[in-house]
Every structure is written in C-alpha cells, then in structure tokens.
Coordinates of C-alpha atoms and ligand atoms in Angstrom, one line a residue:
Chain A
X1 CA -25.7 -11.0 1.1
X2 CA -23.0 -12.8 3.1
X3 CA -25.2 -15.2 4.8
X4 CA -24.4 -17.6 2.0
X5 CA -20.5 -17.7 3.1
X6 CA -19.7 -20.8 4.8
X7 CA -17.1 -20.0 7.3
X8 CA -14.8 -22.7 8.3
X9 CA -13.4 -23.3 11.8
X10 CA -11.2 -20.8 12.7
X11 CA -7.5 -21.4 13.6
X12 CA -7.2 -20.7 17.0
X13 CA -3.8 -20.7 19.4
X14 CA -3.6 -19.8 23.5
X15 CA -3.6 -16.6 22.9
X16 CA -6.9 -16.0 20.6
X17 CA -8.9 -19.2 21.6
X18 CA -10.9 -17.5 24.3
X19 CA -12.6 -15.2 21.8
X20 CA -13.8 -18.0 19.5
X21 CA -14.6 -20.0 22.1
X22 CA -17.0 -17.5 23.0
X23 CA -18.4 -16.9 19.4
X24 CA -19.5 -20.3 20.4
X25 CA -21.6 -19.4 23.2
X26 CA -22.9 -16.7 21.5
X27 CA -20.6 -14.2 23.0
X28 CA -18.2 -11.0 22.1
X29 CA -15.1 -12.0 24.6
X30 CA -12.6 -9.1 24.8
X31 CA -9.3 -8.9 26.1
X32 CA -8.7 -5.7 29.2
X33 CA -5.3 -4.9 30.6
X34 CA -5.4 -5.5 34.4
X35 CA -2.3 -2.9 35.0
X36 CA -2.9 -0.1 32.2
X37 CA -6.9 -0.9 31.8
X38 CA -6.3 -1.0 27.7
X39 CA -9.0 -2.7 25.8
X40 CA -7.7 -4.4 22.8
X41 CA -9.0 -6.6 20.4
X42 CA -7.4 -8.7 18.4
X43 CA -6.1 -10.1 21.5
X44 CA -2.5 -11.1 21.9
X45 CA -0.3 -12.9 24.7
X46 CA 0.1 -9.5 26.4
X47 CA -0.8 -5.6 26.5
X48 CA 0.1 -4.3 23.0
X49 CA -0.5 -0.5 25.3
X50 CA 1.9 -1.5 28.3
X51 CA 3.5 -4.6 27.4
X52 CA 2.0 -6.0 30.4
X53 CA 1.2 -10.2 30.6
X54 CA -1.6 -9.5 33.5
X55 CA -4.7 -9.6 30.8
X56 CA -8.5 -10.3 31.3
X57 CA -10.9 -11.3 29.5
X58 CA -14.6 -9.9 29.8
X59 CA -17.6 -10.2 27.6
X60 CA -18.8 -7.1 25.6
X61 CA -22.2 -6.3 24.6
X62 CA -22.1 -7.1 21.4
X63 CA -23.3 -4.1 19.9
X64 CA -21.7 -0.9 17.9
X65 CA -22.2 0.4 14.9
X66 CA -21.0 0.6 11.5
X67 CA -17.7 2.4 11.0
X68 CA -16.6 1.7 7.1
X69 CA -17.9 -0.7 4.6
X70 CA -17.5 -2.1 1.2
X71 CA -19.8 -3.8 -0.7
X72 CA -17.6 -6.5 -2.4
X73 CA -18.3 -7.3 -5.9
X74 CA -15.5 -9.5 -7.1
X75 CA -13.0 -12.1 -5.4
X76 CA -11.6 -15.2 -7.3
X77 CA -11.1 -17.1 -4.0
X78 CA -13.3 -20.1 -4.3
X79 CA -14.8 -19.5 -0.7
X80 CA -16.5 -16.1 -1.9
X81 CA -16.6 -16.2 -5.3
X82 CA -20.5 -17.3 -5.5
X83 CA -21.4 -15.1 -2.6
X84 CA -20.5 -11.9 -4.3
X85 CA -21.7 -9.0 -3.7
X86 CA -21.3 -9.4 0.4
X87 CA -20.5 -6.5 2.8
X88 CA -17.4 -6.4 4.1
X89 CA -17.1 -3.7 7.4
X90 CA -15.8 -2.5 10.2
X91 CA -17.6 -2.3 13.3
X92 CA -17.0 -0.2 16.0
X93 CA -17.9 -1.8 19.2
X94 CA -19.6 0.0 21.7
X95 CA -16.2 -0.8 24.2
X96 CA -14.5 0.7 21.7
X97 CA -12.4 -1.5 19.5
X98 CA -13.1 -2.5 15.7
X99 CA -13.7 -5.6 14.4
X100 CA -13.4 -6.3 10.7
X101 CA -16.8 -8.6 9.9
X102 CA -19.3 -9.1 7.6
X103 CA -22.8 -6.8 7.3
X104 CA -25.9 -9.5 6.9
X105 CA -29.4 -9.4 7.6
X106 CA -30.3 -6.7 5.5
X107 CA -30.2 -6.1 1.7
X108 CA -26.2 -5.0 1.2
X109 CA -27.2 -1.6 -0.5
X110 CA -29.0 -0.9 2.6
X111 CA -25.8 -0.7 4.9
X112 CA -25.1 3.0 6.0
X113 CA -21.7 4.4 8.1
X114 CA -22.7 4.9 12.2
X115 CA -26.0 2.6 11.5
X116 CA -26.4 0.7 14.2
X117 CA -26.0 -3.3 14.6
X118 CA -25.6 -6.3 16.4
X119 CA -23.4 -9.1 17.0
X120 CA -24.5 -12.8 16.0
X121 CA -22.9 -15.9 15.5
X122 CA -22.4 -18.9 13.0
X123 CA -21.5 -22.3 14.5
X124 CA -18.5 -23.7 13.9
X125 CA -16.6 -27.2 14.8
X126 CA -14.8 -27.3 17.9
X127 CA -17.6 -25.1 19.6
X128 CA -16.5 -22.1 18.4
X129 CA -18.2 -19.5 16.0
X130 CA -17.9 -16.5 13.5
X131 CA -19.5 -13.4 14.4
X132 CA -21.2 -11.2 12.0
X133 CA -23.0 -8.0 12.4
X134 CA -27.1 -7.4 11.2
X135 CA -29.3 -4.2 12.1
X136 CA -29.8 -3.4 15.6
Chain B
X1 CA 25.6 13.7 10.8
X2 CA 22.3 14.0 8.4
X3 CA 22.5 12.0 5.1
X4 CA 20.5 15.3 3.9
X5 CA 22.5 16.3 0.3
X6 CA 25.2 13.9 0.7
X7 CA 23.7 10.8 -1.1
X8 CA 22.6 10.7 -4.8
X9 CA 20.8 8.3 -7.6
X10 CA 23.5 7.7 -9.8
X11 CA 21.8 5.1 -12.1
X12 CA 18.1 3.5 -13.1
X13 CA 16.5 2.0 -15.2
X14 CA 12.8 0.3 -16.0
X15 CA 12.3 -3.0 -17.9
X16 CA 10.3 -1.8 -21.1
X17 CA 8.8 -5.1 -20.3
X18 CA 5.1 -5.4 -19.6
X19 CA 4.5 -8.7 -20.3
X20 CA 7.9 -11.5 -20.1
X21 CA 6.3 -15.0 -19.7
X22 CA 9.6 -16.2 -21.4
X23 CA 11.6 -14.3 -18.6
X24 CA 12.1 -15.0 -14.2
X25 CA 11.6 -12.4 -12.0
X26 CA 15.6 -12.9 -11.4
X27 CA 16.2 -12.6 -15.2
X28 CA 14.1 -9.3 -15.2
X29 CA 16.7 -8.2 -12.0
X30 CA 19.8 -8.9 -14.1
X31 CA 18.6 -7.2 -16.7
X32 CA 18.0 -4.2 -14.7
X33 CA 20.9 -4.5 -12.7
X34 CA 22.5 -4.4 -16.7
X35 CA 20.7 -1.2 -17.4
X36 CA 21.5 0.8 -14.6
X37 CA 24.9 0.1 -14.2
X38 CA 25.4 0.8 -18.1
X39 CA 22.8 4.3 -16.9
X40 CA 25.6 5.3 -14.2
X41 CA 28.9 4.2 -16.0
X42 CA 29.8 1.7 -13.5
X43 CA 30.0 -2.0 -13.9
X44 CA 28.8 -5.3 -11.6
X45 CA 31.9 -5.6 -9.9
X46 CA 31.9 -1.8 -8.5
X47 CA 28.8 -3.1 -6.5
X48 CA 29.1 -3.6 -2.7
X49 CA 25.9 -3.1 -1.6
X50 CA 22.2 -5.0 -2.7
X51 CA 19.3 -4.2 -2.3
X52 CA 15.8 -6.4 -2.9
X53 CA 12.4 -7.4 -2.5
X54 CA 9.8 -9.2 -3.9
X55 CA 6.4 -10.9 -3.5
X56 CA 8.0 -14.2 -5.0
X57 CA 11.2 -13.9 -3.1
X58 CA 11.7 -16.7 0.2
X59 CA 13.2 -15.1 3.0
X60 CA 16.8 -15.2 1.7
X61 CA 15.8 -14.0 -1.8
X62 CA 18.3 -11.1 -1.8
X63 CA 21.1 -14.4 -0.9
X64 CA 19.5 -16.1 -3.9
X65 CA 20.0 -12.8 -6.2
X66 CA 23.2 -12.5 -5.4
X67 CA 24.2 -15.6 -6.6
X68 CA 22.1 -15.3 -10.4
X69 CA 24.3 -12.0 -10.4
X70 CA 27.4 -13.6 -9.1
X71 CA 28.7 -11.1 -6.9
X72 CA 29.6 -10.5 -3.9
X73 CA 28.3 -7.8 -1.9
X74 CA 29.4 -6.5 1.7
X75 CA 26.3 -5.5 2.5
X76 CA 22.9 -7.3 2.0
X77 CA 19.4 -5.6 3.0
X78 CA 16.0 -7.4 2.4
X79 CA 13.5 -5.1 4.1
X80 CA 10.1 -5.9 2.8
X81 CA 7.7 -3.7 3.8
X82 CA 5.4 -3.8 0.7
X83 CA 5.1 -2.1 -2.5
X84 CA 7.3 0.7 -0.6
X85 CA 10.6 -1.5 -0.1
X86 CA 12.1 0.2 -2.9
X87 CA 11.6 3.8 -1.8
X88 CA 12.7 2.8 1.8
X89 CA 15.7 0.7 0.3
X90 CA 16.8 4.5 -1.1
X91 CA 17.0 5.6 2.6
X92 CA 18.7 2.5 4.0
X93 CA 21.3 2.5 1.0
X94 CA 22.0 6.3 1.6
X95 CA 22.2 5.7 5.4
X96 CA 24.4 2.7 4.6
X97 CA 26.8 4.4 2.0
X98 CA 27.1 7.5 4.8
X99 CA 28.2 5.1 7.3
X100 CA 31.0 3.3 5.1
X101 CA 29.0 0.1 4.8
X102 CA 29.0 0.0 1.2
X103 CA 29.7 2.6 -1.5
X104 CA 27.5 1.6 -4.5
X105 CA 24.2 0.1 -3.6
X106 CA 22.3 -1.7 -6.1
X107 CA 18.4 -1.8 -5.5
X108 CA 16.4 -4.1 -7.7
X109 CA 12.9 -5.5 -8.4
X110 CA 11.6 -7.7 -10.9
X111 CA 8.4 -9.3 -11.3
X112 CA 6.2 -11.7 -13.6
X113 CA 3.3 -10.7 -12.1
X114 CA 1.0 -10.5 -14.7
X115 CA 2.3 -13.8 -17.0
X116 CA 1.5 -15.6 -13.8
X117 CA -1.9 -14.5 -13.9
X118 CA -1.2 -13.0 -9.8
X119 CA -4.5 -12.1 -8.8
X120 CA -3.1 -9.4 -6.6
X121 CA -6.0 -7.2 -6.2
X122 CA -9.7 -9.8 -5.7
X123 CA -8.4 -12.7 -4.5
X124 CA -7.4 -12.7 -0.9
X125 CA -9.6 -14.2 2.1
X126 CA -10.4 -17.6 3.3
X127 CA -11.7 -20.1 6.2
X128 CA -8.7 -21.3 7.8
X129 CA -5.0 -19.8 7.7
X130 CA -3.2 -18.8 11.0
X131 CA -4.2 -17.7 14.2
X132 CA -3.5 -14.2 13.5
X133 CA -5.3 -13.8 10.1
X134 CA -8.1 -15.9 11.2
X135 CA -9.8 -12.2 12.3
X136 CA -9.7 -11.0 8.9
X137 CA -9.3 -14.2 6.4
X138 CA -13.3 -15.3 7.3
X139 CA -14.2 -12.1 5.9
X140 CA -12.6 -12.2 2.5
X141 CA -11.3 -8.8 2.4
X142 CA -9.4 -8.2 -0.9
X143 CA -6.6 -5.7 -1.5
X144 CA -9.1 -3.8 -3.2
X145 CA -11.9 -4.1 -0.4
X146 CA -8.9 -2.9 2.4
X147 CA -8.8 0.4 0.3
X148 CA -12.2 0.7 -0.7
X149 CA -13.0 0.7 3.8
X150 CA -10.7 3.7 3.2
X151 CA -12.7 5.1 0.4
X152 CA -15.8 4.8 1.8
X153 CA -14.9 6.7 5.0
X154 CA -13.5 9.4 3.3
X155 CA -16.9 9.7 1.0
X156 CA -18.7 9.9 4.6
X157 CA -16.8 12.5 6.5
X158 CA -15.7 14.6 4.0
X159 CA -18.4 14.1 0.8
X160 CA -16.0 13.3 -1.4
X161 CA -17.4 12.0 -4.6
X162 CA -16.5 8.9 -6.9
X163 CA -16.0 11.8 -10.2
X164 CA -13.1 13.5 -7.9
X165 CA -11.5 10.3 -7.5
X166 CA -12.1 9.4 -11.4
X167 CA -10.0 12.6 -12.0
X168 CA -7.4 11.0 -10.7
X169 CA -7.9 7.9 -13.4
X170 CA -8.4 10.1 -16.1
X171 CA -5.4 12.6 -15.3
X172 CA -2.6 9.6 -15.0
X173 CA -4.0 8.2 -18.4
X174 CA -3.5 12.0 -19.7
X175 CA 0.0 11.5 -18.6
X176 CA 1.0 8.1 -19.5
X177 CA -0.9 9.1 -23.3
X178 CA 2.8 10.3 -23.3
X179 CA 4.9 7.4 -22.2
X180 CA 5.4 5.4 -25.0
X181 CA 5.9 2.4 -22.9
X182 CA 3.2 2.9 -20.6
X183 CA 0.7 0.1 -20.7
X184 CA -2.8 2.0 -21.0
X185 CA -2.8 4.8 -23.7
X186 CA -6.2 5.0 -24.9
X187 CA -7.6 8.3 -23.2
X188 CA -10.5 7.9 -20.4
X189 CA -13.1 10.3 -18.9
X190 CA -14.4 10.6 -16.0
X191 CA -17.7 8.8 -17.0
X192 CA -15.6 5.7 -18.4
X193 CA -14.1 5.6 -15.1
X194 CA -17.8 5.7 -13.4
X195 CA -19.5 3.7 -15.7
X196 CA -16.4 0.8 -15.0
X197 CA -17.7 -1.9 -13.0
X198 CA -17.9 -1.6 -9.4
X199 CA -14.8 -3.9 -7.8
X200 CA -15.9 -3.2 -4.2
X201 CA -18.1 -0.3 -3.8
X202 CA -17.2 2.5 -3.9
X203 CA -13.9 1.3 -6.2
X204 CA -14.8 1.4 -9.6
X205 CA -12.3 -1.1 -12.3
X206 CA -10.9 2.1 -13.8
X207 CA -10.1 3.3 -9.8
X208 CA -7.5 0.4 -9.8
X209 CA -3.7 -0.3 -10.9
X210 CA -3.2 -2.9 -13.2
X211 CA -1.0 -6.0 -13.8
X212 CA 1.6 -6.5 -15.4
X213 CA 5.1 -7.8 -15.4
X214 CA 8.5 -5.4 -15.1
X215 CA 11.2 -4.4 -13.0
X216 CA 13.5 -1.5 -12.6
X217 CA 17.1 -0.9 -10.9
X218 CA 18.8 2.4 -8.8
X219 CA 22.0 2.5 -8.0
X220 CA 22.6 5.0 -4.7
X221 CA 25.7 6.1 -4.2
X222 CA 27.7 9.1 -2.6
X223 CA 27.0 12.1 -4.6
X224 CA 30.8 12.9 -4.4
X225 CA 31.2 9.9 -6.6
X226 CA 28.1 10.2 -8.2
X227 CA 29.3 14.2 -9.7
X228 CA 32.3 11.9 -11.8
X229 CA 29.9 9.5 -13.0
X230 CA 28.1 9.4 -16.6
X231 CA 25.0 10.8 -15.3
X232 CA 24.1 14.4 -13.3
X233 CA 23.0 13.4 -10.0
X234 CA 19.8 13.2 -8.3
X235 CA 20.2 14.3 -4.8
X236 CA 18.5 12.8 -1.6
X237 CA 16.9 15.7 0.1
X238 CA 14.9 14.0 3.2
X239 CA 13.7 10.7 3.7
X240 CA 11.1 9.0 6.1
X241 CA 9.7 5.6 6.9
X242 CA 6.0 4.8 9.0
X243 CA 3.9 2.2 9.7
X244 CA 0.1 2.3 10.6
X245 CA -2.0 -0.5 11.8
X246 CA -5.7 -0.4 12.5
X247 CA -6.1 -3.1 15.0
X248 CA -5.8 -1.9 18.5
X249 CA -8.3 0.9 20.0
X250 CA -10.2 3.0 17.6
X251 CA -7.4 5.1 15.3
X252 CA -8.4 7.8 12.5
X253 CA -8.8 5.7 9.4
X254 CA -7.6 8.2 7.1
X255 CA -4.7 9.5 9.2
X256 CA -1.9 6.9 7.0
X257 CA 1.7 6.2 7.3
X258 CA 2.1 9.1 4.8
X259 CA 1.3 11.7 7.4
X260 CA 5.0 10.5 9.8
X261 CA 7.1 9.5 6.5
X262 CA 6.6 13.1 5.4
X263 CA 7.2 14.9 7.8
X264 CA 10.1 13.3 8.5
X265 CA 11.1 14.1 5.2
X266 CA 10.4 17.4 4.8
X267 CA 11.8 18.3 7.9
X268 CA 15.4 16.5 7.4
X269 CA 15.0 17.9 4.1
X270 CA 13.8 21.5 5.2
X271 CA 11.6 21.7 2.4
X272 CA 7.1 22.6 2.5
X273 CA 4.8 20.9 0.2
X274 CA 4.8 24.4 -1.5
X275 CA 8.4 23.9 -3.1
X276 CA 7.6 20.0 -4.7
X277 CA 7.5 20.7 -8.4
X278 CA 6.3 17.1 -9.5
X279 CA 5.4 14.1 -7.4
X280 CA 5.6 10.2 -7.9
X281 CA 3.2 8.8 -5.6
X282 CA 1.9 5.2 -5.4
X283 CA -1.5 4.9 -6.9
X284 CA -2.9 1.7 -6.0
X285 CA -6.2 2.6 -6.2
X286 CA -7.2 6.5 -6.7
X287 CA -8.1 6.8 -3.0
X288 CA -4.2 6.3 -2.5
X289 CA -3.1 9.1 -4.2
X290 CA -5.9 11.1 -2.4
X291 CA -4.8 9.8 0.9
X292 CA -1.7 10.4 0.8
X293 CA -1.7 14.3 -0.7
X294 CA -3.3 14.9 2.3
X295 CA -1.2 12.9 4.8
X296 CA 1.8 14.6 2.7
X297 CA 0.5 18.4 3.2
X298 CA -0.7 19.3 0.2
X299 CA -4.0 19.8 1.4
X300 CA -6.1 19.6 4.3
X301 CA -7.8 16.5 5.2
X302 CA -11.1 16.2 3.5
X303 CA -9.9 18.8 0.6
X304 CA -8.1 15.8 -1.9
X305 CA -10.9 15.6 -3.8
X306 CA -11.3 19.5 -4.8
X307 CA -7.1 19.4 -4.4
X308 CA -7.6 16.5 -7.5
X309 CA -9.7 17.8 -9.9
X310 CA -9.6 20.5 -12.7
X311 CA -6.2 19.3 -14.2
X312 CA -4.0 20.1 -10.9
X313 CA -2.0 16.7 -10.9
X314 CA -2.3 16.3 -14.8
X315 CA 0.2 17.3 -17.5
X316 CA 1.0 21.0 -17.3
X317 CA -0.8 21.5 -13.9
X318 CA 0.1 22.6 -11.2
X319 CA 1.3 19.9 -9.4
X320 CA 1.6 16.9 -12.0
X321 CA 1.5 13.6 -10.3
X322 CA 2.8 10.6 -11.8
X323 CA 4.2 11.7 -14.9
X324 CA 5.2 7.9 -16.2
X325 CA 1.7 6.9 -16.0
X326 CA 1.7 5.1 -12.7
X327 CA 0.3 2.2 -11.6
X328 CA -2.8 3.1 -13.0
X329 CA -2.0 3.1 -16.6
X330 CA 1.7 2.7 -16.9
X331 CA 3.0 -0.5 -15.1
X332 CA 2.3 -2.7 -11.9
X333 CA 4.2 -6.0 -11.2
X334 CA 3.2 -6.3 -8.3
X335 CA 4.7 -3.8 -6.1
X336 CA 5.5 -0.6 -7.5
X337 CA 7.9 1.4 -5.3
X338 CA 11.2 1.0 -7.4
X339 CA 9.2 2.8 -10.6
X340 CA 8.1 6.2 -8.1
X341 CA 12.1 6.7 -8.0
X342 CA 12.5 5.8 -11.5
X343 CA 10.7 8.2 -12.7
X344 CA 11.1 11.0 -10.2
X345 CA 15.3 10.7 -11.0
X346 CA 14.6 10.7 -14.8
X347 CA 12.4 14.4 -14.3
X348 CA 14.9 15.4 -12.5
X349 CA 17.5 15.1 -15.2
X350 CA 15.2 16.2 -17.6
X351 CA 14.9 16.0 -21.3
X352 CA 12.1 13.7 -21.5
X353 CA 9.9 15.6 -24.4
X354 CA 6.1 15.8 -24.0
X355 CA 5.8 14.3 -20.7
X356 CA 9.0 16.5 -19.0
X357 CA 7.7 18.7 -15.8
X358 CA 8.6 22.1 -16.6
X359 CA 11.3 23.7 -14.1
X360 CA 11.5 20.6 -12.5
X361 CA 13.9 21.4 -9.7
X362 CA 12.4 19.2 -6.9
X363 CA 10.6 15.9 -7.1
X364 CA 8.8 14.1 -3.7
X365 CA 8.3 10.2 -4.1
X366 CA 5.8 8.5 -1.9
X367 CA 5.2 4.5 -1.5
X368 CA 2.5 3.0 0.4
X369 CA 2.9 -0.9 1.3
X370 CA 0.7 -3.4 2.4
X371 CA -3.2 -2.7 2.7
X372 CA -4.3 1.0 3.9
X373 CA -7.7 -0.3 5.6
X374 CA -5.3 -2.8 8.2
X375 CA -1.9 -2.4 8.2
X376 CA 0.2 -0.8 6.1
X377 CA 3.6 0.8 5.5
X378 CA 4.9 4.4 4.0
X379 CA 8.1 5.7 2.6
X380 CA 8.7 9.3 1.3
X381 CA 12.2 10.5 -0.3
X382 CA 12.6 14.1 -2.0
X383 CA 15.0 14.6 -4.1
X384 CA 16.6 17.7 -6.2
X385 CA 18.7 18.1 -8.9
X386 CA 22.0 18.7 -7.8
Ligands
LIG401 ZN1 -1.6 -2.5 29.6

C-alpha cells in the first residue's frame, strides 16, 4: 500500500501554492475562471479555456471516484522502490477535473474503476500537504 | 501547394548495433549519417538540411551534431516531441525541401541507451522537482504506469483482456524471429507473455519494449531528385502531427493524438485505412499499438483487441504490423521513431526475404511520444512506392 511513501514538500510557485497550501488545511482548493466559468486543475497563472487572468479559487468537496489505476510493481527510484506494489490513479473529482494520486486505505487489489473515494491529506513542511485518495 | 507526392525517402539506414558501450550517441549518428548517404548515393557535403533529437541531447544538440559531422547546414530543426521526433522530422523536412529551405535533409538518431543502463521505463517519480511536476512526481508514475492508466481503462470499458494484448507480444516476436538483427528471437506465447511478471498491473514484462542501444538515418529529399538517385523512391503520401494532454477538464482517455495525426494524413494523402498494406507503428507497450489502430481507423474503439488477435498484424496476415520486430523484440534506444520509417521505406522497396510484406504497395508509420496516460505527442506519415 502507498501509505509507506514518504512524500516530501512539494515545490510550490504563485501560481500552484494555493492548492498546497490547502492540502495543509485539509482541503481540495481548485482554480474557477471568473469570465468563462472553466474549472481547471492543475492550476496555472491564467484560464488555459479563455486565456483569461480573472481566476478564483474555491474549495471542492474532496470526493470522486476512481477513474484509471495501476497497481505499480516496480520503480528503481529510491523514493518508491520499497513501497512497491502502490496504486497509482486517477481520480475524477466530483467538480469534474482529474487528479493523478495515490489509492491507500484499502488492500491495493481491492481498488475497482468508478469506486468511490475520498480525499485526505499527509503533512508536509511549510504547512502544506499531499493528498491521496481511500474508500468513501 | 500540398507536399502530397512531391517529397521522397531517398536514403536509411539502422545501426546493426544493439549494444555499443565503446560508441557516443554522436558516433552512432555519424555512422548513420555514413550509411544512409552511401544508401542514397549522395555524400556529406550534398547535405543542407539536419535533422535531430535525442533524450541525451542539450537544447542546441542538433548545433553540437553539426559540428562532430562538420558541415554546414542551411537549415537546422530540433523538434523534440518524444519518441515521434523522427516521424514528424519526415514532415518538417518535406515541408522544408517544398519551400526551398533545403534540398537534402538529413534526419538522425543515435542512442546508448541500454550501455548506460537508462532506466527508461520504472524509474521516474519523486518528492521534489518543479512546480509543474510536483502534481505528478509525488506519485511516482513510471513510463510504464502512464500507459498501464491507459490499459486499465480500456480493460474497463471495452473488456478487453491481457491474452489480446499478449497477441500483440507474441505476433512482433513472430516477425522479428525473421530479422536477423532484431534483439529478441526466441519465440513467445501468449502464456509466456501472461505468466511475465506484472510491471504495473495490468502491463505484464513481456507487454513492454526493451532497451537497447542503436540509431538510424533518412535522408528526405525531392522525389524529382530522389528518381536519379541509387535507390527507388519512397514517396510521402500524407502526413500529420497531434498532441493530447490529460490535465484540464475530464477528456476521453483513450481518444490519443493518433486519432488528429491520421486523419490528417489520410486526408492530405486521400487514402482509408482499407488501402494500408503494412504498418510501422510504435509499440511501447502493447496497449500502444492497440490504441493507436483504433485512433488510426482500423477498427472501432473498443474492437483492438478482437482487431489484434488470430494472426491479423503477424507475418502473412492481414495487416502485418511491425515487420522489423519493433520495439518489442527488435530494438529500443530510447526513442524509436526514426526505426517506424526505417523499416516502412525498406518494405516499400522490397526484397527483404522471409519478413517482406507481400504486395506491399502502401505503408502507414505511426510514432507516439511522451506518456499516453498525461501528455503525449503523435505523428503519422504514409508512404507508397513511387
Ligand atoms: Zn476562462
């Protein structure tokens, strides 16, 4: 299972810090186009839909469910190599965008497409965290 | 004004290398460069054009190579989109050449990928890195993993199973069984392929390309010039380029850039699926090649996996698919583009014994770059004999 990945702090600029800072409190930040209404994720300086620079951020529910997965076996990076096998997914979220994450809380050959899950969090530094995905 | 039947390969050639530790992935180049020139009768100083990528290359690589060549090119094009540079290098060249901005383009790749132990396929992911990758580099997604998301999708919508994707294994290792050169001879079934270990589920080992060092050359030029050169041309048909991301809002997984870069093609070309006689198609991983026959218009999407199995894409079927041996058994050094128009030009001339296409009249190459579960790019050509 991926719980035993430690996840380091992420590298954050202006433009993405907002959604790590609220992995730190717990929360699924996304960014919303205040002139087109796009929802995007991973967010960016501007509208990827309109080009637009007038973006908000709101928080999501943290929920969606499983859209693709793959239970990882083998990777030589150091950082994973003892954790193998961990689940590796996308998540659709129920706002619509997909996250790439990992699957924990449940034994990995468990982990069906469209089950259901939610988001929670690992502490970083810095106040921020790294979301991952268990059963809803 | 279309470049459609004007432009031709006039020259290849693939390193029998598969493993050079003694050699640079510049050396390889040269040698290549050597190999096709001598191919198409021409010599280094009849080149005006160059053409290169690589995974080792810095940003002025294609500078850099034309300086261990010595020459002196008027025009210089580094596009690197991934493993398909090569195939979309065949379009820029021909797009070049039509314009006047060169008249014989060299394209080259070379690559020590395997004597470097280059663990190209498990060993991507970490903590930190830049702001960008920081949404997938916590995750460790590998090359592999990207395609097996792919994989995995497919298997749910559509019920395809891991034996239809094994016959893809088992028919390139029937093919490159007939390529003296090719890497992996011994034959496979489709239970060696499942009983392989699982690389990330549902990939299996024997669903993967493998490593090893090479390099190949094409020289592109006019196919006016190309008819009083040493060998009979190969002519550009149609060509087409995509890119597909997976990032923003919630886009079909399995639609790839495959499904724009051939229609594209087949259109400038005027040419259906129905008329391709042989395809080269990149084979990353056996979902690849299923992907992209149905991006391509082979089949419907869902159908790959019946469209795959029974001997269609083997030797003597009805549409064989990677005749060299592919990535899968033949060769990978890294990126793979340059070998899909290798081999598709030498069908097309024909002659080739055992593993010659019969009635091989018109060949479609397809290269997929970068990862097909994030972003990725695609690059079809089709080409005839003349
Ligand atoms: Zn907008």
């Amino acid at each position: 299972m991926s719980s035993g990945i430690e996840y380091k702090t992420p590298a954050t600029d202006w433009q993405t810090r907002a959604f790590w800072e609220g992995c730190g409190r717990q929360e699924i930040v996304l960014q919303r186009c205040r002139d087109c209404g796009a929802i995007q994720h991973r967010p960016r300086g501007l509208c990827a839909s309109c080009l637009s620079s007038d973006i908000e951020h709101f928080v999501a529910k943290g929920t969606g469910e499983v859209h693709t997965f793959t239970l990882t076996q083998q990777n030589g990076m150091p950082a994973f190599r003892e954790n193998c096998p961990y689940v590796l997914a996308y998540v659709e979220l129920d706002e619509g965008p997909r996250l790439m994450t990992h699957i924990a809380g449940c034994p990995p050959d468990s982990v069906r497409i469209g089950m259901k899950v939610r988001a929670e969090f690992v502490a970083t530094e810095g106040q921020l965290g790294v979301p991952r995905f268990v059963p809803a | 004004m279309t470049i459609s039947g004007k432009i031709a390969v006039a020259g290849i050639y693939e390193h029998p290398t598969r493993f050079a530790p003694d050699k640079t992935d510049s050396l390889i180049m040269a040698e290549c460069a050597r190999g096709a020139l001598e191919d198409a009768g021409l010599s280094l100083s009849d080149v005006d054009g160059l053409f290169s990528a690589g995974i080792s290359m810095g940003p002025m690589g294609v500078v850099q190579l034309a300086e261990y060549l010595n020459i002196k090119p008027r025009h210089l094009d580094s596009t690197n989109i991934g493993g398909s540079s090569f195939v979309a290098h065949v379009s820029h060249a021909a797009a070049a050449i039509h314009a006047g901005l060169c008249e014989v383009a060299l394209i080259l790749y070379g690559s020590t990928a395997a004597s470097n132990s280059m663990a190209i396929g498990t060993g991507m992911g970490s903590g930190g890195g830049n702001p960008d990758a920081a949404f997938v580099s916590p995750y460790g997604m590998t090359t592999v993993g990207s395609y097996a998301l792919i994989a995995q999708r497919h298997m749910h919508l559509y019920g395809t199973r891991s034996e239809q994707l094994a016959e893809i294994a088992v028919a390139t290792r029937q093919h490159a069984a007939l390529n003296p050169n090719a890497k992996m001879q011994r034959p496979i079934t489709i239970e060696d392929v499942l009983e392989s270990r699982v690389i990330s589920s549902p990939l299996h080992l024997l669903d993967c390309c493998i490593i090893s060092d090479g390099g190949g050359a094409v020289v592109v030029t006019s196919l006016e010039r190309a008819r009083d050169l040493a060998q009979p041309p190969v002519i550009l048909r149609g060509c087409g380029e995509a890119v597909c991301h997976q990032e923003i809002g919630a886009p079909d997984l399995l639609t790839i850039a495959a499904h724009q870069s051939g229609q594209n093609a087949f259109s400038m070309a005027g040419l259906s699926p129905q008329e391709v006689d042989f395809c080269t198609i990149y084979d990353s991983f056996t979902i690849t090649l299923l992907a992209t026959l149905e991006n391509l218009g082979f089949c419907q999407p869902g159908e790959g996996g019946d469209f795959v199995s029974g001997g269609r894409i083997a030797p003597g079927g009805d549409l064989p698919i990677n005749p060299d041996g592919g990535g899968l058994s033949s060769n990978h050094p890294g990126m793979r583009g340059i070998f899909l128009v290798i081999e598709a030009v030498r069908q097309l001339r024909g002659g080739l014994g055992p593993r010659q296409v019969s009635g091989a009249q018109i060949g479609l190459v397809h290269g997929t770059g970068g990862t097909l579960g994030t972003m990725h790019s695609g690059a079809t050509l089709l080409l005839s004999k003349d």
